[in-house]
Short mmCIF file of C-alpha atoms in Angstrom, two decimals:
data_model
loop_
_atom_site.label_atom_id
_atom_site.label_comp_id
_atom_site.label_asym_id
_atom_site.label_seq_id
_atom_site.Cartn_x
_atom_site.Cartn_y
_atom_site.Cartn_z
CA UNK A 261 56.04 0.88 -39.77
CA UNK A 262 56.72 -1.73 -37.28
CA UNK A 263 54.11 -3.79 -35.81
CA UNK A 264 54.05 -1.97 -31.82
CA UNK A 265 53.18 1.46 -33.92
CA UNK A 266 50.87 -0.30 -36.13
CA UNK A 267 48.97 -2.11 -33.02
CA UNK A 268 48.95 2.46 -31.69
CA UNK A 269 47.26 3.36 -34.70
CA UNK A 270 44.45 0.43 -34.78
CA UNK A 271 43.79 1.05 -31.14
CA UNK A 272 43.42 4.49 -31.69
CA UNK A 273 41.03 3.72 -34.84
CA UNK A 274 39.08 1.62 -32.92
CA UNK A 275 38.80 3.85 -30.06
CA UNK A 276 37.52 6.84 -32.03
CA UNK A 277 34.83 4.33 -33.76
CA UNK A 278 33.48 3.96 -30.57
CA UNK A 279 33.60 7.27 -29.41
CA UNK A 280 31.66 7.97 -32.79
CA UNK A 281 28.73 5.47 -31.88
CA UNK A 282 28.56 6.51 -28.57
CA UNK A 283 28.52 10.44 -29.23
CA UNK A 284 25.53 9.43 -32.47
CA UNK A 285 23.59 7.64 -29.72
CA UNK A 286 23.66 10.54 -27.55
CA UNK A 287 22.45 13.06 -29.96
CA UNK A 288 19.79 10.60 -30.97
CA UNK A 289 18.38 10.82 -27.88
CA UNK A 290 19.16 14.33 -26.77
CA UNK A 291 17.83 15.21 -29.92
CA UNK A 292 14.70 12.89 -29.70
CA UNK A 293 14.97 11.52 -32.95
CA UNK A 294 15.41 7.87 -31.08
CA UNK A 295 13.83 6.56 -28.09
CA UNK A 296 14.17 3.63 -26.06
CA UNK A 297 11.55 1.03 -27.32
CA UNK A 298 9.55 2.88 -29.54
CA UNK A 299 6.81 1.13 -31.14
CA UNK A 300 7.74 -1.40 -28.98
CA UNK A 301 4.39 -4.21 -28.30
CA UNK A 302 4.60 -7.62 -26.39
CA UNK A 303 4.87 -10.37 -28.40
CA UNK A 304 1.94 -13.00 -28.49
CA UNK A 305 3.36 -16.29 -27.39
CA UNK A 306 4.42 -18.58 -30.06
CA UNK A 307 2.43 -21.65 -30.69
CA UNK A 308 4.27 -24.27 -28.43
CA UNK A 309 2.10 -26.89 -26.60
CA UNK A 310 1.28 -25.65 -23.38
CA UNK A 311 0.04 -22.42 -25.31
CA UNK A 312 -2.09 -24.70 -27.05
CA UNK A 313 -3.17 -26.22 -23.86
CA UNK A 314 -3.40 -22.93 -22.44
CA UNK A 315 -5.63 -21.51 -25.18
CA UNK A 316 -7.94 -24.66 -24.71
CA UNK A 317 -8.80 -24.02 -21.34
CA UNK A 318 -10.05 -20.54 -21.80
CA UNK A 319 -12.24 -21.60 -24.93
CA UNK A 320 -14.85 -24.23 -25.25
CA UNK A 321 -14.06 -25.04 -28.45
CA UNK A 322 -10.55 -27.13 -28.74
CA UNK A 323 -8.19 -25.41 -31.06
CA UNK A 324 -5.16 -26.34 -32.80
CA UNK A 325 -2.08 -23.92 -34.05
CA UNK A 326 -0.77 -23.20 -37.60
CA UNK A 327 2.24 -21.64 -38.05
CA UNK A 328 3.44 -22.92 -41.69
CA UNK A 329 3.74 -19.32 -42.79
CA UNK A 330 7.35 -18.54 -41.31
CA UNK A 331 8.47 -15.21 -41.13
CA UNK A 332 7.21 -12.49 -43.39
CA UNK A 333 8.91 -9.47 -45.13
CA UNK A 334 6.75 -6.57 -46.31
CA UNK A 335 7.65 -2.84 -46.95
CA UNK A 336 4.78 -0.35 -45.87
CA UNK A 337 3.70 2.38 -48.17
CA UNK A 338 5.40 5.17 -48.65
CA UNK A 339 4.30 8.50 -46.63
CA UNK A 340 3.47 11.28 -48.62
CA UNK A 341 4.36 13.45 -45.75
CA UNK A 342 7.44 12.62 -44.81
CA UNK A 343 10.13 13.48 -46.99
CA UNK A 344 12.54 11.03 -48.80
CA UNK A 345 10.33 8.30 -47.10
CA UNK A 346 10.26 5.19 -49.43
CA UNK A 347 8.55 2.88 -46.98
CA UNK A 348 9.36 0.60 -43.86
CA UNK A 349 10.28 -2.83 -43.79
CA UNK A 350 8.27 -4.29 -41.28
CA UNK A 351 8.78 -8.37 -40.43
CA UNK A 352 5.79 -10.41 -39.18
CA UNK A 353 5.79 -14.27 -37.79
CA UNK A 354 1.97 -14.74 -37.89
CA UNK A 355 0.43 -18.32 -36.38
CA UNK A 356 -3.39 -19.30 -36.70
CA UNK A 357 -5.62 -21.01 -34.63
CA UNK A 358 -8.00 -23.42 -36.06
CA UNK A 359 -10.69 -26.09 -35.01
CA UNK A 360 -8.53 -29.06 -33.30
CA UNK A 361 -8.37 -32.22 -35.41
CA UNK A 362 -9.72 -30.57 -38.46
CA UNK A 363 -6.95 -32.20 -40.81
CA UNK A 364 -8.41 -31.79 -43.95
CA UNK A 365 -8.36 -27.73 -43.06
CA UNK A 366 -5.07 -27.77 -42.13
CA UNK A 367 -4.04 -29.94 -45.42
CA UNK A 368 -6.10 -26.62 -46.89
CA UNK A 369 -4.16 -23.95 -45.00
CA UNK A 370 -0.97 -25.93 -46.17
CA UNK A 371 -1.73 -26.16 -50.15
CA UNK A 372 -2.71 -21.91 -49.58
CA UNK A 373 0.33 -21.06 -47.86
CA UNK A 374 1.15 -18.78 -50.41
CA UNK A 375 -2.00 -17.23 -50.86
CA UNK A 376 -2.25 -16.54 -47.31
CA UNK A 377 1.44 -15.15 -47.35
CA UNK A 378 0.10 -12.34 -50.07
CA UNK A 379 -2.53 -11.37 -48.50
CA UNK A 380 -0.88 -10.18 -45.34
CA UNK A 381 2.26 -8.98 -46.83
CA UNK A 382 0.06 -6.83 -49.53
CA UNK A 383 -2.13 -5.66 -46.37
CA UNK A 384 1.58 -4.27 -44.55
CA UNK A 385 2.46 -2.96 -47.90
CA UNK A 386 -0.74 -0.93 -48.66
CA UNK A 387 -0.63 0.84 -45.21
CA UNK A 388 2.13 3.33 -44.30
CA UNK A 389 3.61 2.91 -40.98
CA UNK A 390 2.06 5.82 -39.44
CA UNK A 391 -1.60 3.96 -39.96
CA UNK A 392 -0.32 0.59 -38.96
CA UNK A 393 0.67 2.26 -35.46
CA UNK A 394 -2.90 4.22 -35.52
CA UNK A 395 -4.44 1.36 -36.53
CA UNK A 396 -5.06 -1.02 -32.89
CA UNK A 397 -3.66 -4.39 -33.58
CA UNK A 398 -6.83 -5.90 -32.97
CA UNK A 399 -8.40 -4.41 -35.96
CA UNK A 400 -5.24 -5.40 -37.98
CA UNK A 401 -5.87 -9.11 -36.85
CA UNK A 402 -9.67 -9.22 -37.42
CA UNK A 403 -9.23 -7.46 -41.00
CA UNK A 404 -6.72 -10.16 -41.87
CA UNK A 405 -8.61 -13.02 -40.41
CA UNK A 406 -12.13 -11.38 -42.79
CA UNK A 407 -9.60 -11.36 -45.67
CA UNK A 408 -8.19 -15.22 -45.39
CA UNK A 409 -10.96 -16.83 -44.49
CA UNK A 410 -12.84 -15.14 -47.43
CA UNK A 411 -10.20 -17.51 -49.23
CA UNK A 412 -10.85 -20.54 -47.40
CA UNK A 413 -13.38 -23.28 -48.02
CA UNK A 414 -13.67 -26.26 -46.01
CA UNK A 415 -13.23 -23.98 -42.34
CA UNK A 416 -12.39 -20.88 -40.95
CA UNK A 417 -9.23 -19.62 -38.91
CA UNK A 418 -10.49 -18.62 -35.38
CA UNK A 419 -7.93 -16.47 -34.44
CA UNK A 420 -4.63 -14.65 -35.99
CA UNK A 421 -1.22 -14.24 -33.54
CA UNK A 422 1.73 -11.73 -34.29
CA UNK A 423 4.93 -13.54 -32.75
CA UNK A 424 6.89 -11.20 -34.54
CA UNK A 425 5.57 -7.71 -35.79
CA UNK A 426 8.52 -5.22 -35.71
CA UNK A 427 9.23 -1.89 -38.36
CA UNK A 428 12.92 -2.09 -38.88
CA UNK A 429 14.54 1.15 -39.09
#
């Protein structure tokens, strides 16, 4: 085979590839099966300075951000009613806000990083995906905030932020 046929037959392959994608995408849709931003939610701002700043004006109570967690990885619960469903991963970048200049707390939050880290990836995994999205985010937040500052002794987080909360698919 010389190399102007070869060059025929790899434009041709990739040419049906993307006829492939393209035709899948349109019975996704057509079919309803995939939407355009579905379960989509706005992000809450990460935890850069002038959020900070910005958070501080609206409370009277300065505040300070913690977002030592990273990114976390959980896989929802299996639904019972769904068939061949063995759970969602969802991925979650969750930031706290805490009393300003309180550095023996944050030395705290630090040493129970991975505490903290269980606790909200075992609350994703207990839940299947169809109750997270019932569920309002709000009450997500304030049953994560009851359940880590249970854990905590010398303060209490104020307030929990998703930057990241997405199911992956």
């Amino acid at each position: 085979m010389n190399a102007q046929s070869f060059n025929k037959v790899l434009t041709a392959i990739v040419i049906g590839l993307v006829l492939v994608i393209i035709a899948g995408t349109a019975i996704g849709f057509a079919t309803k099966k995939a939407s355009f931003g579905a379960d989509f939610r706005d992000a809450d701002p990460a935890p850069t300075e002038r959020q900070i700043q910005n958070l501080n004006k609206k409370s009277t109570e300065k505040i300070d951000a913690y977002s030592g967690l990273g990114t976390l990885r959980a896989v929802t619960l299996s639904d019972p009613s769904i068939q061949d469903d063995a759970g969602v991963p969802v991925v979650i970048t969750p930031w706290f806000s805490y009393p300003q200049g309180d550095t023996v707390f944050y030395e705290e939050l630090s040493r129970k990083r991975l505490l903290i880290s269980g606790i909200i990836t075992n609350y994703f995994s207990t839940h299947t995906k169809n109750q997270l999205l019932t569920i309002t985010e709000e009450t997500i937040k304030s049953e994560l905030l009851e359940q880590i500052n249970s854990q905590l002794s010398l303060g209490k987080i104020v307030q929990i932020y998703f930057t990241d909360y997405i199911f992956l698919e």
